[in-house]
PDB file of C-alpha atoms and ligand atoms in Angstrom:
ATOM      1  CA  MET A   1       0.000   0.000   0.000  1.00 92.00           C
ATOM      2  CA  LEU A   2       1.359   3.393  -0.977  1.00 95.00           C
ATOM      3  CA  GLY A   3       0.279   6.807   0.323  1.00 96.00           C
ATOM      4  CA  ARG A   4       0.009   9.709  -2.092  1.00 95.00           C
ATOM      5  CA  ILE A   5       1.805  12.464  -0.227  1.00 96.00           C
ATOM      6  CA  HIS A   6       1.741  16.081  -1.319  1.00 96.00           C
ATOM      7  CA  SER A   7       4.546  17.279   0.955  1.00 95.00           C
ATOM      8  CA  LEU A   8       6.304  16.841   4.295  1.00 97.00           C
ATOM      9  CA  GLU A   9       7.214  19.379   6.961  1.00 96.00           C
ATOM     10  CA  SER A  10       9.682  18.329   9.639  1.00 94.00           C
ATOM     11  CA  PHE A  11       9.196  21.078  12.256  1.00 93.00           C
ATOM     12  CA  GLY A  12       5.522  22.046  12.337  1.00 96.00           C
ATOM     13  CA  THR A  13       4.413  24.154  15.298  1.00 95.00           C
ATOM     14  CA  VAL A  14       0.781  24.936  14.467  1.00 95.00           C
ATOM     15  CA  ASP A  15      -0.796  21.536  13.832  1.00 96.00           C
ATOM     16  CA  GLY A  16      -1.232  19.965  17.257  1.00 97.00           C
ATOM     17  CA  PRO A  17       0.751  19.997  20.511  1.00 97.00           C
ATOM     18  CA  GLY A  18       4.551  20.480  20.521  1.00 97.00           C
ATOM     19  CA  ILE A  19       6.893  20.281  17.556  1.00 98.00           C
ATOM     20  CA  ARG A  20       5.444  17.987  14.936  1.00 98.00           C
ATOM     21  CA  PHE A  21       6.352  16.180  11.770  1.00 98.00           C
ATOM     22  CA  VAL A  22       3.506  17.106   9.418  1.00 98.00           C
ATOM     23  CA  VAL A  23       2.443  14.942   6.486  1.00 98.00           C
ATOM     24  CA  PHE A  24       0.208  16.553   3.862  1.00 97.00           C
ATOM     25  CA  LEU A  25      -1.690  13.941   1.883  1.00 97.00           C
ATOM     26  CA  GLN A  26      -2.815  14.455  -1.700  1.00 96.00           C
ATOM     27  CA  GLY A  27      -6.504  14.782  -2.644  1.00 97.00           C
ATOM     28  CA  CYS A  28      -9.482  16.659  -1.224  1.00 97.00           C
ATOM     29  CA  PRO A  29     -13.217  16.449  -2.018  1.00 97.00           C
ATOM     30  CA  LEU A  30     -13.871  19.980  -0.708  1.00 98.00           C
ATOM     31  CA  ARG A  31     -13.264  23.260  -2.538  1.00 97.00           C
ATOM     32  CA  CYS A  32     -12.967  25.807   0.277  1.00 97.00           C
ATOM     33  CA  LEU A  33     -12.945  29.324  -1.119  1.00 96.00           C
ATOM     34  CA  TYR A  34      -9.989  30.242   1.107  1.00 95.00           C
ATOM     35  CA  CYS A  35      -7.993  27.046   0.578  1.00 96.00           C
ATOM     36  CA  HIS A  36      -4.240  27.719   0.603  1.00 92.00           C
ATOM     37  CA  ASN A  37      -3.388  24.455  -1.071  1.00 91.00           C
ATOM     38  CA  PRO A  38      -5.461  24.008  -4.230  1.00 94.00           C
ATOM     39  CA  ASP A  39      -2.554  21.955  -5.578  1.00 93.00           C
ATOM     40  CA  THR A  40      -3.543  19.211  -3.096  1.00 95.00           C
ATOM     41  CA  TRP A  41      -7.079  18.858  -4.490  1.00 95.00           C
ATOM     42  CA  ASP A  42      -6.635  16.342  -7.315  1.00 92.00           C
ATOM     43  CA  PRO A  43      -6.625  12.868  -5.715  1.00 89.00           C
ATOM     44  CA  LYS A  44      -5.254  11.304  -8.897  1.00 84.00           C
ATOM     45  CA  GLN A  45      -2.058  13.304  -8.735  1.00 78.00           C
ATOM     46  CA  SER A  46       0.645  11.211  -7.130  1.00 65.00           C
ATOM     47  CA  GLY A  47       1.913  14.148  -5.045  1.00 65.00           C
ATOM     48  CA  LYS A  48       5.587  14.687  -4.384  1.00 80.00           C
ATOM     49  CA  TYR A  49       6.070  11.332  -2.683  1.00 90.00           C
ATOM     50  CA  LEU A  50       4.606   7.895  -3.052  1.00 93.00           C
ATOM     51  CA  LEU A  51       5.533   6.067   0.145  1.00 96.00           C
ATOM     52  CA  SER A  52       4.509   2.955   2.036  1.00 98.00           C
ATOM     53  CA  PRO A  53       3.532   3.417   5.713  1.00 98.00           C
ATOM     54  CA  GLU A  54       6.867   1.838   6.677  1.00 98.00           C
ATOM     55  CA  GLU A  55       8.827   4.233   4.451  1.00 98.00           C
ATOM     56  CA  LEU A  56       6.963   7.214   5.863  1.00 98.00           C
ATOM     57  CA  LEU A  57       7.639   6.046   9.418  1.00 98.00           C
ATOM     58  CA  ALA A  58      11.350   5.704   8.592  1.00 98.00           C
ATOM     59  CA  GLU A  59      11.301   9.338   7.437  1.00 97.00           C
ATOM     60  CA  VAL A  60       9.568  10.398  10.688  1.00 98.00           C
ATOM     61  CA  LEU A  61      12.028   8.477  12.853  1.00 97.00           C
ATOM     62  CA  ARG A  62      14.894  10.597  11.495  1.00 97.00           C
ATOM     63  CA  TYR A  63      13.379  13.429  13.563  1.00 97.00           C
ATOM     64  CA  LYS A  64      12.312  11.382  16.571  1.00 95.00           C
ATOM     65  CA  SER A  65      14.322  13.343  19.146  1.00 96.00           C
ATOM     66  CA  PHE A  66      12.944  16.685  17.871  1.00 96.00           C
ATOM     67  CA  ILE A  67       9.336  15.550  18.015  1.00 97.00           C
ATOM     68  CA  ALA A  68       9.631  13.650  21.315  1.00 95.00           C
ATOM     69  CA  LYS A  69       7.313  16.093  23.094  1.00 95.00           C
ATOM     70  CA  GLY A  70       5.143  16.621  20.005  1.00 98.00           C
ATOM     71  CA  GLY A  71       4.479  13.954  17.418  1.00 98.00           C
ATOM     72  CA  VAL A  72       3.166  13.425  13.918  1.00 98.00           C
ATOM     73  CA  THR A  73       0.206  15.191  12.318  1.00 98.00           C
ATOM     74  CA  VAL A  74      -1.360  14.001   9.092  1.00 98.00           C
ATOM     75  CA  SER A  75      -3.097  16.793   7.211  1.00 98.00           C
ATOM     76  CA  GLY A  76      -3.963  17.523   3.597  1.00 94.00           C
ATOM     77  CA  GLY A  77      -5.782  17.905   1.335  1.00 95.00           C
ATOM     78  CA  GLU A  78      -8.177  15.584   3.101  1.00 98.00           C
ATOM     79  CA  PRO A  79      -6.295  12.665   4.680  1.00 98.00           C
ATOM     80  CA  LEU A  80      -9.466  10.604   5.139  1.00 98.00           C
ATOM     81  CA  LEU A  81      -9.427   9.942   1.379  1.00 97.00           C
ATOM     82  CA  GLN A  82      -6.655   7.422   2.183  1.00 97.00           C
ATOM     83  CA  PRO A  83      -8.037   5.747   5.318  1.00 98.00           C
ATOM     84  CA  GLU A  84      -6.306   2.366   4.978  1.00 98.00           C
ATOM     85  CA  PHE A  85      -2.960   4.077   4.667  1.00 98.00           C
ATOM     86  CA  LEU A  86      -3.731   6.138   7.790  1.00 98.00           C
ATOM     87  CA  LEU A  87      -4.697   3.043   9.782  1.00 98.00           C
ATOM     88  CA  GLU A  88      -1.441   1.334   8.941  1.00 98.00           C
ATOM     89  CA  PHE A  89       0.706   4.413   9.491  1.00 98.00           C
ATOM     90  CA  PHE A  90      -0.893   5.337  12.846  1.00 98.00           C
ATOM     91  CA  SER A  91      -0.476   1.782  14.071  1.00 98.00           C
ATOM     92  CA  LEU A  92       3.254   1.894  13.203  1.00 98.00           C
ATOM     93  CA  CYS A  93       3.586   5.266  14.975  1.00 98.00           C
ATOM     94  CA  LYS A  94       1.939   3.814  18.068  1.00 98.00           C
ATOM     95  CA  GLU A  95       4.401   0.905  18.098  1.00 98.00           C
ATOM     96  CA  SER A  96       7.224   3.483  18.001  1.00 97.00           C
ATOM     97  CA  GLY A  97       5.709   5.528  20.840  1.00 97.00           C
ATOM     98  CA  ILE A  98       4.915   8.542  18.635  1.00 98.00           C
ATOM     99  CA  HIS A  99       1.870  10.730  19.376  1.00 98.00           C
ATOM    100  CA  THR A 100      -0.441  11.047  16.359  1.00 98.00           C
ATOM    101  CA  ALA A 101      -2.879  13.734  15.232  1.00 98.00           C
ATOM    102  CA  LEU A 102      -5.218  13.920  12.246  1.00 98.00           C
ATOM    103  CA  ASP A 103      -6.208  17.255  10.711  1.00 98.00           C
ATOM    104  CA  THR A 104      -9.472  16.712   8.835  1.00 98.00           C
ATOM    105  CA  SER A 105     -12.612  18.452   7.662  1.00 98.00           C
ATOM    106  CA  GLY A 106     -14.549  15.277   8.471  1.00 98.00           C
ATOM    107  CA  ALA A 107     -15.854  15.343   4.911  1.00 96.00           C
ATOM    108  CA  ILE A 108     -15.998  11.568   4.773  1.00 95.00           C
ATOM    109  CA  ALA A 109     -18.013   9.486   7.222  1.00 90.00           C
ATOM    110  CA  SER A 110     -17.680   5.720   6.819  1.00 94.00           C
ATOM    111  CA  GLN A 111     -16.913   2.599   8.811  1.00 96.00           C
ATOM    112  CA  VAL A 112     -13.223   2.698   8.003  1.00 97.00           C
ATOM    113  CA  VAL A 113     -13.055   6.401   8.883  1.00 97.00           C
ATOM    114  CA  ARG A 114     -14.415   5.499  12.313  1.00 97.00           C
ATOM    115  CA  LYS A 115     -11.578   3.025  12.721  1.00 98.00           C
ATOM    116  CA  VAL A 116      -9.143   5.828  11.884  1.00 98.00           C
ATOM    117  CA  PHE A 117     -10.694   8.000  14.606  1.00 98.00           C
ATOM    118  CA  ASP A 118     -10.330   5.090  17.048  1.00 98.00           C
ATOM    119  CA  SER A 119      -6.654   4.722  16.183  1.00 98.00           C
ATOM    120  CA  VAL A 120      -5.420   8.326  16.323  1.00 98.00           C
ATOM    121  CA  ASP A 121      -4.490  10.150  19.551  1.00 98.00           C
ATOM    122  CA  LEU A 122      -5.957  13.542  18.641  1.00 98.00           C
ATOM    123  CA  VAL A 123      -8.375  14.790  15.974  1.00 98.00           C
ATOM    124  CA  LEU A 124      -8.141  18.370  14.717  1.00 98.00           C
ATOM    125  CA  LEU A 125     -11.612  18.772  13.216  1.00 98.00           C
ATOM    126  CA  ASP A 126     -12.060  21.706  10.851  1.00 98.00           C
ATOM    127  CA  VAL A 127     -15.584  23.074  11.127  1.00 98.00           C
ATOM    128  CA  LYS A 128     -15.860  25.460   8.188  1.00 98.00           C
ATOM    129  CA  SER A 129     -19.307  26.857   9.004  1.00 98.00           C
ATOM    130  CA  ILE A 130     -22.039  25.601  11.307  1.00 98.00           C
ATOM    131  CA  ASP A 131     -24.658  27.027   8.965  1.00 98.00           C
ATOM    132  CA  ALA A 132     -25.543  24.300   6.464  1.00 98.00           C
ATOM    133  CA  ARG A 133     -26.179  26.686   3.551  1.00 98.00           C
ATOM    134  CA  GLN A 134     -23.059  28.715   4.154  1.00 98.00           C
ATOM    135  CA  HIS A 135     -20.997  25.553   4.554  1.00 98.00           C
ATOM    136  CA  GLU A 136     -22.084  24.413   1.119  1.00 98.00           C
ATOM    137  CA  LYS A 137     -21.299  27.789  -0.447  1.00 98.00           C
ATOM    138  CA  LEU A 138     -17.938  28.023   1.308  1.00 98.00           C
ATOM    139  CA  THR A 139     -16.743  24.475   0.657  1.00 98.00           C
ATOM    140  CA  GLY A 140     -18.901  23.018  -2.119  1.00 98.00           C
ATOM    141  CA  ALA A 141     -19.932  20.204   0.256  1.00 97.00           C
ATOM    142  CA  ARG A 142     -22.682  19.536   2.775  1.00 97.00           C
ATOM    143  CA  ILE A 143     -21.882  19.742   6.466  1.00 97.00           C
ATOM    144  CA  ASP A 144     -23.600  16.448   7.375  1.00 97.00           C
ATOM    145  CA  ASN A 145     -20.489  14.251   7.327  1.00 98.00           C
ATOM    146  CA  THR A 146     -18.514  16.679   9.482  1.00 98.00           C
ATOM    147  CA  LEU A 147     -21.264  16.654  12.087  1.00 98.00           C
ATOM    148  CA  GLN A 148     -21.523  12.869  11.912  1.00 97.00           C
ATOM    149  CA  CYS A 149     -17.794  12.679  12.577  1.00 98.00           C
ATOM    150  CA  LEU A 150     -18.159  15.019  15.547  1.00 98.00           C
ATOM    151  CA  HIS A 151     -20.995  12.893  16.970  1.00 98.00           C
ATOM    152  CA  TYR A 152     -18.835   9.785  16.648  1.00 98.00           C
ATOM    153  CA  LEU A 153     -15.875  11.470  18.343  1.00 98.00           C
ATOM    154  CA  GLU A 154     -18.221  12.422  21.190  1.00 98.00           C
ATOM    155  CA  GLU A 155     -19.669   8.926  21.438  1.00 98.00           C
ATOM    156  CA  LYS A 156     -16.167   7.472  21.723  1.00 98.00           C
ATOM    157  CA  ASN A 157     -14.852  10.381  23.788  1.00 97.00           C
ATOM    158  CA  ARG A 158     -11.894  10.905  21.453  1.00 98.00           C
ATOM    159  CA  PRO A 159      -9.726  13.977  22.183  1.00 98.00           C
ATOM    160  CA  THR A 160     -10.757  16.629  19.670  1.00 98.00           C
ATOM    161  CA  TRP A 161      -9.655  20.158  18.885  1.00 98.00           C
ATOM    162  CA  ILE A 162     -11.972  22.193  16.691  1.00 98.00           C
ATOM    163  CA  ARG A 163     -10.485  24.532  14.093  1.00 98.00           C
ATOM    164  CA  HIS A 164     -12.601  27.335  12.724  1.00 98.00           C
ATOM    165  CA  VAL A 165     -11.527  30.004  10.249  1.00 98.00           C
ATOM    166  CA  ILE A 166     -13.131  33.406  10.778  1.00 98.00           C
ATOM    167  CA  VAL A 167     -13.740  34.969   7.380  1.00 98.00           C
ATOM    168  CA  PRO A 168     -15.003  38.575   7.026  1.00 98.00           C
ATOM    169  CA  GLY A 169     -18.384  38.602   5.292  1.00 97.00           C
ATOM    170  CA  TRP A 170     -18.834  34.879   5.952  1.00 98.00           C
ATOM    171  CA  THR A 171     -18.183  33.370   9.393  1.00 98.00           C
ATOM    172  CA  ASP A 172     -17.303  36.715  11.015  1.00 98.00           C
ATOM    173  CA  ASP A 173     -20.832  37.423  12.167  1.00 98.00           C
ATOM    174  CA  ASP A 174     -21.692  37.739  15.859  1.00 98.00           C
ATOM    175  CA  GLN A 175     -24.906  35.734  15.640  1.00 98.00           C
ATOM    176  CA  LEU A 176     -23.293  32.976  13.654  1.00 98.00           C
ATOM    177  CA  LEU A 177     -20.244  32.904  15.941  1.00 98.00           C
ATOM    178  CA  LYS A 178     -22.535  32.535  18.937  1.00 98.00           C
ATOM    179  CA  ARG A 179     -24.509  29.806  17.197  1.00 98.00           C
ATOM    180  CA  THR A 180     -21.277  27.959  16.440  1.00 98.00           C
ATOM    181  CA  ALA A 181     -19.986  28.313  20.004  1.00 98.00           C
ATOM    182  CA  ASP A 182     -23.334  27.203  21.469  1.00 98.00           C
ATOM    183  CA  TYR A 183     -23.389  24.203  19.161  1.00 98.00           C
ATOM    184  CA  LEU A 184     -19.898  23.084  20.182  1.00 98.00           C
ATOM    185  CA  ALA A 185     -20.025  23.865  23.903  1.00 98.00           C
ATOM    186  CA  PRO A 186     -21.929  20.721  25.040  1.00 98.00           C
ATOM    187  CA  TYR A 187     -19.440  18.350  23.363  1.00 98.00           C
ATOM    188  CA  ARG A 188     -17.250  16.816  26.073  1.00 98.00           C
ATOM    189  CA  CYS A 189     -14.771  15.500  23.507  1.00 98.00           C
ATOM    190  CA  VAL A 190     -13.892  19.059  22.461  1.00 98.00           C
ATOM    191  CA  GLU A 191     -10.801  19.981  24.470  1.00 98.00           C
ATOM    192  CA  LYS A 192     -10.358  23.351  22.823  1.00 98.00           C
ATOM    193  CA  VAL A 193     -11.183  25.522  19.845  1.00 98.00           C
ATOM    194  CA  GLU A 194      -8.576  27.130  17.629  1.00 98.00           C
ATOM    195  CA  LEU A 195      -9.944  30.269  15.985  1.00 98.00           C
ATOM    196  CA  LEU A 196      -7.949  31.080  12.877  1.00 97.00           C
ATOM    197  CA  PRO A 197      -8.093  34.545  11.317  1.00 98.00           C
ATOM    198  CA  TYR A 198      -8.669  34.608   7.564  1.00 97.00           C
ATOM    199  CA  HIS A 199      -5.787  36.011   5.532  1.00 93.00           C
ATOM    200  CA  ASP A 200      -5.310  36.131   1.795  1.00 87.00           C
ATOM    201  CA  MET A 201      -1.801  34.761   1.532  1.00 85.00           C
ATOM    202  CA  GLY A 202      -3.077  31.814  -0.499  1.00 84.00           C
ATOM    203  CA  ALA A 203      -4.192  34.118  -3.333  1.00 89.00           C
ATOM    204  CA  ARG A 204      -0.777  34.078  -4.995  1.00 89.00           C
ATOM    205  CA  LYS A 205      -0.817  30.347  -5.407  1.00 89.00           C
ATOM    206  CA  TYR A 206      -4.046  30.622  -7.390  1.00 93.00           C
ATOM    207  CA  GLU A 207      -2.392  33.163  -9.640  1.00 90.00           C
ATOM    208  CA  GLN A 208       0.556  30.850 -10.202  1.00 91.00           C
ATOM    209  CA  LEU A 209      -1.807  27.964 -10.987  1.00 90.00           C
ATOM    210  CA  GLY A 210      -3.880  30.135 -13.334  1.00 92.00           C
ATOM    211  CA  MET A 211      -6.953  29.713 -11.110  1.00 93.00           C
ATOM    212  CA  GLU A 212      -9.470  32.288  -9.980  1.00 93.00           C
ATOM    213  CA  TYR A 213      -9.262  33.260  -6.278  1.00 94.00           C
ATOM    214  CA  ARG A 214     -12.891  33.900  -5.450  1.00 93.00           C
ATOM    215  CA  LEU A 215     -12.299  35.660  -2.129  1.00 94.00           C
ATOM    216  CA  GLY A 216     -10.128  38.263  -3.847  1.00 88.00           C
ATOM    217  CA  ASN A 217     -12.081  41.185  -2.369  1.00 89.00           C
ATOM    218  CA  THR A 218     -12.168  39.842   1.176  1.00 95.00           C
ATOM    219  CA  PRO A 219      -9.870  41.693   3.603  1.00 95.00           C
ATOM    220  CA  PRO A 220      -7.854  39.825   6.259  1.00 96.00           C
ATOM    221  CA  LEU A 221      -9.596  39.532   9.635  1.00 98.00           C
ATOM    222  CA  SER A 222      -8.700  42.360  12.023  1.00 98.00           C
ATOM    223  CA  ARG A 223      -7.265  41.722  15.500  1.00 98.00           C
ATOM    224  CA  GLU A 224     -10.348  43.296  17.033  1.00 98.00           C
ATOM    225  CA  ARG A 225     -12.704  40.938  15.245  1.00 98.00           C
ATOM    226  CA  LEU A 226     -10.567  37.947  16.194  1.00 98.00           C
ATOM    227  CA  GLU A 227     -10.678  39.058  19.819  1.00 98.00           C
ATOM    228  CA  ASN A 228     -14.442  39.507  19.507  1.00 98.00           C
ATOM    229  CA  ALA A 229     -14.812  35.923  18.248  1.00 98.00           C
ATOM    230  CA  ARG A 230     -12.553  34.617  21.016  1.00 98.00           C
ATOM    231  CA  ASN A 231     -14.739  36.301  23.635  1.00 98.00           C
ATOM    232  CA  ILE A 232     -17.916  34.834  22.161  1.00 98.00           C
ATOM    233  CA  PHE A 233     -16.459  31.317  22.301  1.00 98.00           C
ATOM    234  CA  LYS A 234     -15.027  31.818  25.792  1.00 98.00           C
ATOM    235  CA  ASN A 235     -18.389  33.090  27.039  1.00 98.00           C
ATOM    236  CA  ALA A 236     -19.946  29.869  25.805  1.00 98.00           C
ATOM    237  CA  GLY A 237     -17.568  28.006  28.149  1.00 98.00           C
ATOM    238  CA  LEU A 238     -15.098  26.809  25.524  1.00 98.00           C
ATOM    239  CA  LEU A 239     -11.333  26.826  25.880  1.00 98.00           C
ATOM    240  CA  VAL A 240     -10.003  28.984  23.039  1.00 98.00           C
ATOM    241  CA  SER A 241      -6.523  29.350  21.568  1.00 91.00           C
TER     242      SER A 241
HETATM  243  S1  LIG B   1     -10.548  20.964   3.253  1.00 54.77           S
HETATM  244 FE1  LIG B   1      -8.525  21.916   3.402  1.00 54.77          FE
HETATM  245  S2  LIG B   1      -7.415  21.180   1.586  1.00 54.77           S
HETATM  246 FE2  LIG B   1      -9.587  20.794   1.229  1.00 54.77          FE
HETATM  247  S3  LIG B   1     -10.312  22.560   0.086  1.00 54.77           S
HETATM  248 FE3  LIG B   1     -10.706  22.942   2.255  1.00 54.77          FE
HETATM  249  S4  LIG B   1      -8.931  24.074   3.011  1.00 54.77           S
HETATM  250 FE4  LIG B   1      -8.368  23.122   1.042  1.00 54.77          FE
END
């Protein structure tokens, strides 16, 4: 079994606890308007690397001392498009005593995906918008699978961090922020929420790829509005970072 890997990052500091080896898998069924990595979308592209789980682990082990207090995060694209590969890789990491995290939009809900959730130490679940209509407009996909994934994580009490991008004109709306916070607050599996300010640094990549960047007129989120969102989530009883 070979994993289609878009790229590797050996010293990630923003995708889970501690310093992490981050694996970006190729392929994504979503089309988020603010996506920074449209070059990961096509699942048929082989990506930069084509590696077996054992080969990928060997690469990770080269950095074992650096990531001792962190671990490995698999991101994308959407890693759940390659669930069998994830199962095998996470099991090898566990045998080597390496903490594992999965960064996913939860766009795929299936039996094998549930097994992946059972096998990983931490899930970073990207909730793009809690409003079903807006979610579809923002990502091109329905929110149902993401919510199903969240329900499963709750049922199994799997450690989960929520990631939510605040986009001016979209998710940066007090009522919607409160609705999102109120929706998430009762979930015991949610250890914390990471609120990420929208910025337009991905726009250049679209230019290079000859693609249209559809949020071209959207300004970056201001510090004040980020602080406002943080307060709304904190007031709902959530731990925010
Ligand atoms: S889920 Fe991630 S990789 Fe996929 S389109 Fe959205 S931002 Fe891009």
